[in-house]
Each structure stands twice: as structure tokens, then as C-alpha cells.
Amino acid sequence: MVPNLTNYLFLSEIMQAKAGQFFSSGHTNNWAVLVCTSRFWFNYRHVANTLSVYRSVKRLGIPDSHIVLMLADDMACNHRNPKPATVFSHKNMELNVYGDDVEVDYRGYEVTVENFLRVLTGRLPPSTPRSKRLLSDDHSNILIYLTGTHTQMECGYNELLFIIDTCQGASMYERFYSPNLMALASSQVGEDSLSHQPDLAIGVHLMDRYTFYLLEFLEDIHPASTANMNDLFKVCPKSQCVSTPGHRTDLFLRDSGNVLITDFFGSVRKVEITMETINLTAPMVHLAVERPVSELKTESQSYVDQLPVAEIIHQKPKQRDWHPPDGFILGLWTLILLVFFKTYGAKHLKHIF
Amino acid sequence: PCHLQDPASISHLVMCYLAGVAWFMGLAFEPFTLRTYMSENAMGSTMVEERFPAGERALATGREFAAHKKKVGGMPVDWLVKTMQSRGLEVFTQSFTRKLPFPDENKERYMVRGTNVYGILRAPRAPRTEALVLSAPCSEGNNNNQAVGLLLGLAQYFRSQIHWAKDIIFLVNEHDLIGMQAWLEGYHHTNTTGGDWSPLQGRGGSIQAALSLELSSDVITSLDLVLEGLNGQLPNLDLANLFYAFCQKIGVLCTIQGKLQRNDWDTTSGYSHAAQTMMLMVLKQASGRPWGDHGLFLRYHIEAASIRGINSFRQYKTDTTTIGRLLEGMYRKLNNLLERLHQSYFFYLMPSLSRFVSIGYYMPAFGLLAVILLLRALDLWVQLGASPPGTEDGVAGGVQVSYGPSSPGVLSILTPVVISHMTGVALYTLPILSQEMAVQHFPVSETEAVVLTAIAIYTAGLALPHNTHRLLQGEGTEEGWRVLKLVALLYLAVLLGCTALINFSLGFILALSLVPIAAFITPHTPKALSAAIMVLLSPGCTLLYCVFVFQELQETPVSLQDGWMLFLSVISQGILDHALYGSLVYPLLALLIYPCWLLLWNILFWK
């Protein structure tokens, strides 16, 4: 995206100040990475979650070329779908979020932890098409929405908003260390995220609670809206969500009250039309706090050992079966041997060995 | 040498036995049981909208079926084929014949010839890899007409839905279990029981689950769930949970073993009700026969249950549309399955439909009984090791067990073993083989001949010990009977253990009667009393008691005369089940348990 910087003419200092204010948010483009990691028909609601967020984000202005949509299973064409080629997010089938203009970039078995991390870090094979890449730069605001099961990230970005709608979502953002990152999760560690919209005709739950209330909130947002992140944090309190949503802003440099929702959810182009010429005399000073961009690289190296990514990815499932303790088996064999030798006598040992 | 039984150890063994029985009875006490819950994620909750509308039409179809059945005098094959085809199913038939080893007096059949008719509803968009089965039996008289009607009504309704991911096979089988066996063998290309049937022309993929419907009235008051299958095998508990969940949602009264659930577990009558339900399940499982048409599916790892509609004297009646909705809901949920039901338990006991006891909780009851045998065996081993052999061998000292290098020793042990097993083989084969000869010489029917021959051979075994000792040269020794008893104890322990693993109820009931006699019988106990106890606790008498107890629990107590006739018919049914479906109870009792009991009888009369 070509910054619109050069299109502006300033009349006076006021205009210069206005111009300064204009660039107070340091981002010029928006990206969204929407991931649904769960498969199978009974996880219909996770795909519906992701597609609903996809619809909202498109409505608020982010184009398909800037959205990486990863869906792990195809609900619309599942044999069990009574309305094929549709995915509904509201019961009574009011809203088909699948539609005919959805662009899924990663589908089915391509949605893996490895691919997700590769998308975020940009380490993709050279043959990967543009639609599957996250081509963000230093001035991009990125929205990452995760639903389904657990996964876990660094790439070029300006600011990052992480939304996690899974069970124990807070456990994910507790591990973040990258700067300028804000995270929201639908549940704390030890809590489960609950589903919301049962639909009897389709026979599955259509949405999760957190995303349902999140989307209700987003319906009121339009591209010129001035709602900020503090309002987003208030979405779905415990009384509605049953789980306790949490958020983390300590890594974020700006105050969350100053961050507009549309900074992440929309691709808002600030256009101010003026008929006068403005002379830019001094270089524009970003009112935002300086980001330690160069430090990013060295910091990430020092953190490499702290986050055992390989272990997290390859975590073995907990052992569920109970086996008798080894001592017990050893004791049993000792008992058998004792009885044997008592009966036969030690002098028979030489016959055995 | 002193081998008086240590009084302390006797009390230990008695305590063990009582503990085992108490543990078993305690299983029915509600705080010791768990509430049932759905383990399979894919089936989720009962969140489905059932819209089956055509209960009345189903009843009309049932009446048509009844009329055609009466006209043809059997299964109206052509009418069924035509009706299923008009509903859009792919229809196929299978004919089968079967000659029973002897006439079945309960069902009055000997040469069975029949036809199964089945229609396959293909899944609209899915590949034909998986299938579900709904079956209704074609019975004589006025039975199960409504079941076939409802089956056809559901077939028509299901045909108009597009959300089926598995093929649904609607099967109407003739001659209940014999027809079902022929169909299943044809479907899976096996022939284990020697029947003669035509191969199936159409198939539907691997069957994931099956339900068998028995409905003989237009309205019902409750639905009974039957789980026990062949050889005591049970379907996955999730199937029972699914049924219960839908019964709750739709509001139909559901029972298991014909008994309704009660809420007052803390009263004596409440506890005894739960205990009765559990005992009924134990007895049915121990019999090893399939208690519904579903019983034969389990062998192929297909989870199946029978649903029986019962019309009794209650005010609130449920109509056919509601039953149709319940079945529709169950099938929609089964449709969501991605793999076979395997998340929940395969081995359990149910004191009521919403409570269950899993294998981990009921096995210790059997373990406590088995441990008595092992303790006794250990005791004998130590005794044999401690007392010097000193007699035949003349070898001094040493801690050696004389597993008899001396011939009379070995022979005196091996002989009873061989003779007992040969008697067992005779008990297994002779009744059927000699039925013609028996019919010629005695005024009895073939069935009676078979059963009475079996009882005769069983009783003749009692005379063996007195006769085999006449054949043997040397006298039996003190040590001889100890070794024989050790062998018998270990043999019995292994046998009962293996039986309990496969069919806990059968193993437990046999253990209840055999463990006391195995533990305490020696040649030195008072002969007359011990002989009487042994006969009273022999496998045959155990079966007799079980028949009486079963009738009591079913609330239809029988007199001694009727009980005896029932006992005879149970024996004949057992032999038939083995010949027709491969039930293992009769071979187990005849070839393994009875010889074991004979060994103990031999020990009692050891000289």
C-alpha cells in the first residue's frame, strides 16, 4: 500500500499539527490471519466462528488479498450438512457466512501448526503463491484470530492483535514476549470456552459464546467508528460467557484507550480532502512512541532458548492408561522365583543355567 | 503327616467368599455406581429436531403387512419388495434354509426355510463406505406388525432427507435369529455355523451400528432396551446412553429388564429393586443367548441393541409418531459418527438405565472368589513340598515334589483327568448323536431324548470314581489326591478366570457354586454330607436354581413341576444355540466345567 503521505498539502501550522495527528497511528495497512484448527462435523461452530470474523473484517475494509484464511475442514460440503454449500452462524439460518465470495487460503490438512508459524514468520518455500503469504511490513497492523484447538509466534509488523477463542485461551498469550502485542482470550487457564447457538435443524452448535458476543459488538462498528479497545475488553463478561475473558496489554506501547477498533479490524484509509496547498517544512514526527525496530532482531535471539517451541509442538499426549507400578511387577516375579526355588532347591539352579 | 486343615485358614477363606458376595451385592447400591454419560464427542447432545410426522400412516402400512402375511401364510416377500421399491430403496432378498439338530419345541420348528428382505437407502452425497441397520422381525401371528409398519414409514421419511452420510439398511428378517444369522453371515462372507443361504446381491459398506425394533401394539406405555447378546457380549455403553438421552428428551418412559427406574435408593425396597434389575442382567448375560435380534451383530463388532415396545396398564400412552421421532433422533446422532463407537465401556452392569458399574468395579468381586482357589493351591503346594515323599520312591530328604517318577503315582492322577474329560466329550456329543436310537427305544420325542440323554450322562458320571479304582492296580496315595486337587484347583482357577474375562456373569455364577466345593473337598471329609453338597452345587443344579431365581425376578414364579420343565427346555435351548449361532456356554459347561467338577468328585471318593 502506498502511503498517502505525498498526497497532502498543508496550509498552516495547524494543518501541520493536524498532519502530525494524522500519523499518530503508525500503521498504513492491515492484515488479518484467521485460523480455525479443528476438524470434523461436530466442530462446525469453530468454522462458523472464523467465517463470521472473516465477514466482519471484510465488511470493515480489509480486502481478500490481505486476509489469510485457514480452515481445517470443509463444513459447507460435508455430507451431513442439510443445507449444502452454506455455513450458518445464527440459528434459524439468518446469515450464511460462507456465501459465494469466500477465499480460503489454507484448507483441510494444510492447516497445521508448522504452516501457521511459517505464515507468521514468512519462512515459506519460494513457490508459495501470494495469497498464502503474510506480506506484512513495519507499518502493518495484524489481527490474528485463532479458534479451535491450541497452537502458538514473530514477523514484520507494527502492532499485533491476537484474539484466541479456545479453551484455556489465556494460556497462549501468557507466553508472548514480542513487543507491541495485544492479546484477548475467551477463557482463563483451567476454564473452557463454551458454545452458544444450538441449531436443531443442522444438529450442531453454530457459534461459540465469546465470538458470538464479539460479533454482536462488531456489528455496531462501521469504518468511521471511534470505539476503542477498552470497549472490546468489555465484550462478553462472565455473566454472558460463563468463562472469564482476559486480555493482555502490557506488551503494547500505546494505551488501549487510544487504540481504535478499526485500527485492527478495518482497513481504514484516512482521507482528508483540502483545496489548499500545505508546505511541509519540518520532517513529520511520529507522535507514537518509537519502536525499537532494530532491537527486535537481537532480542528475539536472546529469547530463543526461553520458548521451547519444538517441545510445545511435539508435546506427547498425556498417558491415560494406568499401568501397575514397576515395583509391583518386580515384586510379583520375585515372589514367583522365591516359591520356585524354595520348592526345587537351589541345587537345581545348575540345571537351569 | 499332619494335613489337618488349619482352622485359621478356613476362616480366611470363608471371609474371602463372603467378601466377594457382599461386594457383588453392593454393586447395586446407588452411591457405588456411576451416572451414565455420553462419551462420544461426535454424538454430542440430543440437539436435533425430530420431525417424523407419519405415525398413523406407518400403522396403516403395518395393518397391510399383517393382512398380506396372513394371506401368504408366512413372509409376504413380493409385497415387501414392491413397497420398499416404491419408497425409493434398493431392494434385495436372501433365501436361507436350516436344519436344526433336533426339533425346537419352544418355537416349533425343525426344517427352517425363509427369506430375508432388505432395502438400502443410499446416502445422497457420501461414498458407500459405512452403513447403519434398522431391522424388524417378521413374526408369526399378530406380533411385530407395527414394527414393520414403522420401519417402512421411517424408510419413506428418511428417503426425503439429504443429510445422511451413511447408507441405511432396512431389514425385515424371517424366523428371527436364524434369518438374522443367515443375513449377517452373507453380509460378512463368513459361514461359521453351517447354514445354507443365498449370497447377498447388494451391500452397503461396513455397518457402524444397528437397532432392532419390536413393536406389537399401536400405542405403548414404555420402551424396553435389550442389550445382552450372544455369549454375554454387550454393545458399547454409548448406545444405551444415546437411547436414554433421547427417551429423556422426548419424554418416553424407558426401562431396562422391564423394570422402571426408582429414585429411593436409600430405602430397602429401592435397593432391592436395583439389585433385582442387576441380577436379571447377570442371569441373562450368563445364559449366553442373544435376547433380541440384535444379539448376533455384536460378534462382528457392530454395536447393536433391541428396542421393544411394551403396552401395559399405565395411563400415559405414547403413539407411533413419537417412537418414530425417537428413532429418527437416534439415527441422526449415529449419522454424525466418524468412527465406530469405542469411547465408552464394553463391559458393564446396569442396575438401572441411568446407572452403570464398569468392569473395574465389578471384577474384584470375582477376584475375591478366585483368590480362594489360589490360596488353597498355594497351601497344597507347600504341603506337598514340606512332607517328604518317603513312600514309593524311597528317596530320603530333599525338598522335592514327587511329580511321580513312579508309575502308579502318575497313572493315579492322569487317569481321573482323562476319564473326566472323556465323560465331558460324551456329554457334548452323545445327546445329539444318539437321539434316533433313544427315540426308537423310549416313548419320547427327539428333544426330550436329547435332554434326557444329557442328564443321564451327567448323572452317570457320578458313578465313575467307584469304577475307575477297580481298573487301577495300585492304591492311590495321600499325596496322589493332593496333587490331583492341586491340578484341579489350578485348572478351575484358569477356567473361571478366562470365563469371567469374556462373560463375567457366567464366570461369577460358576465361581459362586464351584469355589466352595473346590476349596474344601478332601477324601477325609464326611462322605455322605460332602457328596450331597457336591451334587447340590454341581453345575447342573446351579442351572436349575438359576432358572427358578430368574422366574422369581421376572415376577412370574413357577412351581417345581413347571420349573423342571423349564429347566429341560433351557438345556435344549442351550444345545440349539450352540449348534445354530455358535454360543459357547454349552461346550464350556460340558467339555470343561463338568470334567473339572468330576475331578473334584473323584477326589472325594479317593481311596
JSON list of N, CA and C in Angstrom, two decimals, chain B residues 226-262:
[
{"chain": "B", "resi": 226, "resn": "VAL", "atom": "N", "xyz": [-32.96, -53.79, 25.24]},
{"chain": "B", "resi": 226, "resn": "VAL", "atom": "CA", "xyz": [-32.34, -55.09, 25.47]},
{"chain": "B", "resi": 226, "resn": "VAL", "atom": "C", "xyz": [-30.91, -55.03, 24.96]},
{"chain": "B", "resi": 227, "resn": "LEU", "atom": "N", "xyz": [-29.97, -55.34, 25.82]},
{"chain": "B", "resi": 227, "resn": "LEU", "atom": "CA", "xyz": [-28.57, -55.18, 25.45]},
{"chain": "B", "resi": 227, "resn": "LEU", "atom": "C", "xyz": [-27.83, -56.51, 25.31]},
{"chain": "B", "resi": 228, "resn": "GLU", "atom": "N", "xyz": [-28.26, -57.52, 26.07]},
{"chain": "B", "resi": 228, "resn": "GLU", "atom": "CA", "xyz": [-27.45, -58.74, 26.15]},
{"chain": "B", "resi": 228, "resn": "GLU", "atom": "C", "xyz": [-27.45, -59.49, 24.82]},
{"chain": "B", "resi": 229, "resn": "GLY", "atom": "N", "xyz": [-26.25, -59.84, 24.38]},
{"chain": "B", "resi": 229, "resn": "GLY", "atom": "CA", "xyz": [-26.14, -60.53, 23.10]},
{"chain": "B", "resi": 229, "resn": "GLY", "atom": "C", "xyz": [-25.53, -61.90, 23.26]},
{"chain": "B", "resi": 230, "resn": "LEU", "atom": "N", "xyz": [-25.10, -62.46, 22.14]},
{"chain": "B", "resi": 230, "resn": "LEU", "atom": "CA", "xyz": [-24.56, -63.80, 22.11]},
{"chain": "B", "resi": 230, "resn": "LEU", "atom": "C", "xyz": [-23.32, -63.90, 22.99]},
{"chain": "B", "resi": 231, "resn": "ASN", "atom": "N", "xyz": [-23.24, -64.99, 23.78]},
{"chain": "B", "resi": 231, "resn": "ASN", "atom": "CA", "xyz": [-22.09, -65.20, 24.66]},
{"chain": "B", "resi": 231, "resn": "ASN", "atom": "C", "xyz": [-21.91, -64.07, 25.67]},
{"chain": "B", "resi": 232, "resn": "GLY", "atom": "N", "xyz": [-22.99, -63.41, 26.01]},
{"chain": "B", "resi": 232, "resn": "GLY", "atom": "CA", "xyz": [-22.91, -62.39, 27.03]},
{"chain": "B", "resi": 232, "resn": "GLY", "atom": "C", "xyz": [-22.23, -61.12, 26.58]},
{"chain": "B", "resi": 233, "resn": "GLN", "atom": "N", "xyz": [-22.05, -60.95, 25.28]},
{"chain": "B", "resi": 233, "resn": "GLN", "atom": "CA", "xyz": [-21.40, -59.75, 24.79]},
{"chain": "B", "resi": 233, "resn": "GLN", "atom": "C", "xyz": [-22.38, -58.58, 24.85]},
{"chain": "B", "resi": 234, "resn": "LEU", "atom": "N", "xyz": [-21.89, -57.40, 25.18]},
{"chain": "B", "resi": 234, "resn": "LEU", "atom": "CA", "xyz": [-22.76, -56.24, 25.31]},
{"chain": "B", "resi": 234, "resn": "LEU", "atom": "C", "xyz": [-22.33, -55.17, 24.32]},
{"chain": "B", "resi": 235, "resn": "PRO", "atom": "N", "xyz": [-23.26, -54.35, 23.83]},
{"chain": "B", "resi": 235, "resn": "PRO", "atom": "CA", "xyz": [-22.84, -53.26, 22.95]},
{"chain": "B", "resi": 235, "resn": "PRO", "atom": "C", "xyz": [-22.17, -52.17, 23.77]},
{"chain": "B", "resi": 236, "resn": "ASN", "atom": "N", "xyz": [-21.55, -51.24, 23.08]},
{"chain": "B", "resi": 236, "resn": "ASN", "atom": "CA", "xyz": [-20.89, -50.13, 23.75]},
{"chain": "B", "resi": 236, "resn": "ASN", "atom": "C", "xyz": [-21.91, -49.34, 24.57]},
{"chain": "B", "resi": 237, "resn": "LEU", "atom": "N", "xyz": [-21.51, -48.93, 25.74]},
{"chain": "B", "resi": 237, "resn": "LEU", "atom": "CA", "xyz": [-22.47, -48.26, 26.64]},
{"chain": "B", "resi": 237, "resn": "LEU", "atom": "C", "xyz": [-23.03, -46.98, 26.03]},
{"chain": "B", "resi": 238, "resn": "ASP", "atom": "N", "xyz": [-22.29, -46.38, 25.10]},
{"chain": "B", "resi": 238, "resn": "ASP", "atom": "CA", "xyz": [-22.78, -45.16, 24.47]},
{"chain": "B", "resi": 238, "resn": "ASP", "atom": "C", "xyz": [-24.10, -45.36, 23.76]},
{"chain": "B", "resi": 239, "resn": "LEU", "atom": "N", "xyz": [-24.34, -46.56, 23.27]},
{"chain": "B", "resi": 239, "resn": "LEU", "atom": "CA", "xyz": [-25.61, -46.81, 22.58]},
{"chain": "B", "resi": 239, "resn": "LEU", "atom": "C", "xyz": [-26.75, -46.74, 23.59]},
{"chain": "B", "resi": 240, "resn": "ALA", "atom": "N", "xyz": [-26.54, -47.34, 24.76]},
{"chain": "B", "resi": 240, "resn": "ALA", "atom": "CA", "xyz": [-27.56, -47.26, 25.81]},
{"chain": "B", "resi": 240, "resn": "ALA", "atom": "C", "xyz": [-27.72, -45.81, 26.26]},
{"chain": "B", "resi": 241, "resn": "ASN", "atom": "N", "xyz": [-26.60, -45.09, 26.36]},
{"chain": "B", "resi": 241, "resn": "ASN", "atom": "CA", "xyz": [-26.68, -43.68, 26.77]},
{"chain": "B", "resi": 241, "resn": "ASN", "atom": "C", "xyz": [-27.46, -42.87, 25.76]},
{"chain": "B", "resi": 242, "resn": "LEU", "atom": "N", "xyz": [-27.25, -43.16, 24.48]},
{"chain": "B", "resi": 242, "resn": "LEU", "atom": "CA", "xyz": [-27.96, -42.44, 23.43]},
{"chain": "B", "resi": 242, "resn": "LEU", "atom": "C", "xyz": [-29.46, -42.67, 23.56]},
{"chain": "B", "resi": 243, "resn": "PHE", "atom": "N", "xyz": [-29.83, -43.94, 23.76]},
{"chain": "B", "resi": 243, "resn": "PHE", "atom": "CA", "xyz": [-31.24, -44.27, 23.90]},
{"chain": "B", "resi": 243, "resn": "PHE", "atom": "C", "xyz": [-31.84, -43.55, 25.11]},
{"chain": "B", "resi": 244, "resn": "TYR", "atom": "N", "xyz": [-31.13, -43.60, 26.21]},
{"chain": "B", "resi": 244, "resn": "TYR", "atom": "CA", "xyz": [-31.65, -42.96, 27.43]},
{"chain": "B", "resi": 244, "resn": "TYR", "atom": "C", "xyz": [-31.77, -41.47, 27.24]},
{"chain": "B", "resi": 245, "resn": "ALA", "atom": "N", "xyz": [-30.77, -40.85, 26.61]},
{"chain": "B", "resi": 245, "resn": "ALA", "atom": "CA", "xyz": [-30.82, -39.41, 26.40]},
{"chain": "B", "resi": 245, "resn": "ALA", "atom": "C", "xyz": [-32.03, -39.01, 25.58]},
{"chain": "B", "resi": 246, "resn": "PHE", "atom": "N", "xyz": [-32.32, -39.78, 24.53]},
{"chain": "B", "resi": 246, "resn": "PHE", "atom": "CA", "xyz": [-33.47, -39.43, 23.72]},
{"chain": "B", "resi": 246, "resn": "PHE", "atom": "C", "xyz": [-34.78, -39.71, 24.41]},
{"chain": "B", "resi": 247, "resn": "CYS", "atom": "N", "xyz": [-34.82, -40.78, 25.22]},
{"chain": "B", "resi": 247, "resn": "CYS", "atom": "CA", "xyz": [-36.04, -41.05, 25.97]},
{"chain": "B", "resi": 247, "resn": "CYS", "atom": "C", "xyz": [-36.34, -39.88, 26.89]},
{"chain": "B", "resi": 248, "resn": "GLN", "atom": "N", "xyz": [-35.29, -39.34, 27.50]},
{"chain": "B", "resi": 248, "resn": "GLN", "atom": "CA", "xyz": [-35.49, -38.20, 28.38]},
{"chain": "B", "resi": 248, "resn": "GLN", "atom": "C", "xyz": [-35.97, -37.00, 27.60]},
{"chain": "B", "resi": 249, "resn": "LYS", "atom": "N", "xyz": [-35.34, -36.76, 26.44]},
{"chain": "B", "resi": 249, "resn": "LYS", "atom": "CA", "xyz": [-35.68, -35.56, 25.68]},
{"chain": "B", "resi": 249, "resn": "LYS", "atom": "C", "xyz": [-37.12, -35.62, 25.18]},
{"chain": "B", "resi": 250, "resn": "ILE", "atom": "N", "xyz": [-37.51, -36.77, 24.65]},
{"chain": "B", "resi": 250, "resn": "ILE", "atom": "CA", "xyz": [-38.84, -36.85, 24.05]},
{"chain": "B", "resi": 250, "resn": "ILE", "atom": "C", "xyz": [-39.90, -37.13, 25.10]},
{"chain": "B", "resi": 251, "resn": "GLY", "atom": "N", "xyz": [-39.47, -37.66, 26.23]},
{"chain": "B", "resi": 251, "resn": "GLY", "atom": "CA", "xyz": [-40.44, -37.88, 27.30]},
{"chain": "B", "resi": 251, "resn": "GLY", "atom": "C", "xyz": [-41.13, -39.21, 27.22]},
{"chain": "B", "resi": 252, "resn": "VAL", "atom": "N", "xyz": [-40.41, -40.25, 26.75]},
{"chain": "B", "resi": 252, "resn": "VAL", "atom": "CA", "xyz": [-40.98, -41.59, 26.71]},
{"chain": "B", "resi": 252, "resn": "VAL", "atom": "C", "xyz": [-40.45, -42.35, 27.91]},
{"chain": "B", "resi": 253, "resn": "LEU", "atom": "N", "xyz": [-41.29, -43.19, 28.49]},
{"chain": "B", "resi": 253, "resn": "LEU", "atom": "CA", "xyz": [-40.86, -43.98, 29.63]},
{"chain": "B", "resi": 253, "resn": "LEU", "atom": "C", "xyz": [-39.94, -45.09, 29.15]},
{"chain": "B", "resi": 254, "resn": "CYS", "atom": "N", "xyz": [-38.76, -45.19, 29.78]},
{"chain": "B", "resi": 254, "resn": "CYS", "atom": "CA", "xyz": [-37.81, -46.21, 29.31]},
{"chain": "B", "resi": 254, "resn": "CYS", "atom": "C", "xyz": [-37.48, -47.17, 30.42]},
{"chain": "B", "resi": 255, "resn": "THR", "atom": "N", "xyz": [-37.32, -48.41, 30.07]},
{"chain": "B", "resi": 255, "resn": "THR", "atom": "CA", "xyz": [-37.00, -49.40, 31.09]},
{"chain": "B", "resi": 255, "resn": "THR", "atom": "C", "xyz": [-35.85, -50.27, 30.60]},
{"chain": "B", "resi": 256, "resn": "ILE", "atom": "N", "xyz": [-35.24, -50.95, 31.53]},
{"chain": "B", "resi": 256, "resn": "ILE", "atom": "CA", "xyz": [-34.27, -51.98, 31.18]},
{"chain": "B", "resi": 256, "resn": "ILE", "atom": "C", "xyz": [-34.64, -53.19, 32.02]},
{"chain": "B", "resi": 257, "resn": "GLN", "atom": "N", "xyz": [-34.56, -54.38, 31.42]},
{"chain": "B", "resi": 257, "resn": "GLN", "atom": "CA", "xyz": [-35.06, -55.61, 32.06]},
{"chain": "B", "resi": 257, "resn": "GLN", "atom": "C", "xyz": [-36.53, -55.46, 32.41]},
{"chain": "B", "resi": 258, "resn": "GLY", "atom": "N", "xyz": [-37.24, -54.60, 31.75]},
{"chain": "B", "resi": 258, "resn": "GLY", "atom": "CA", "xyz": [-38.65, -54.44, 32.02]},
{"chain": "B", "resi": 258, "resn": "GLY", "atom": "C", "xyz": [-38.94, -53.72, 33.32]},
{"chain": "B", "resi": 259, "resn": "LYS", "atom": "N", "xyz": [-37.91, -53.20, 33.98]},
{"chain": "B", "resi": 259, "resn": "LYS", "atom": "CA", "xyz": [-38.14, -52.56, 35.27]},
{"chain": "B", "resi": 259, "resn": "LYS", "atom": "C", "xyz": [-37.88, -51.07, 35.16]},
{"chain": "B", "resi": 260, "resn": "LEU", "atom": "N", "xyz": [-38.77, -50.30, 35.78]},
{"chain": "B", "resi": 260, "resn": "LEU", "atom": "CA", "xyz": [-38.66, -48.86, 35.74]},
{"chain": "B", "resi": 260, "resn": "LEU", "atom": "C", "xyz": [-37.69, -48.39, 36.81]},
{"chain": "B", "resi": 261, "resn": "GLN", "atom": "N", "xyz": [-37.04, -47.26, 36.54]},
{"chain": "B", "resi": 261, "resn": "GLN", "atom": "CA", "xyz": [-36.09, -46.75, 37.49]},
{"chain": "B", "resi": 261, "resn": "GLN", "atom": "C", "xyz": [-36.78, -46.15, 38.70]},
{"chain": "B", "resi": 262, "resn": "ARG", "atom": "N", "xyz": [-36.15, -46.30, 39.86]},
{"chain": "B", "resi": 262, "resn": "ARG", "atom": "CA", "xyz": [-36.75, -45.70, 41.06]},
{"chain": "B", "resi": 262, "resn": "ARG", "atom": "C", "xyz": [-35.78, -44.71, 41.66]}
]
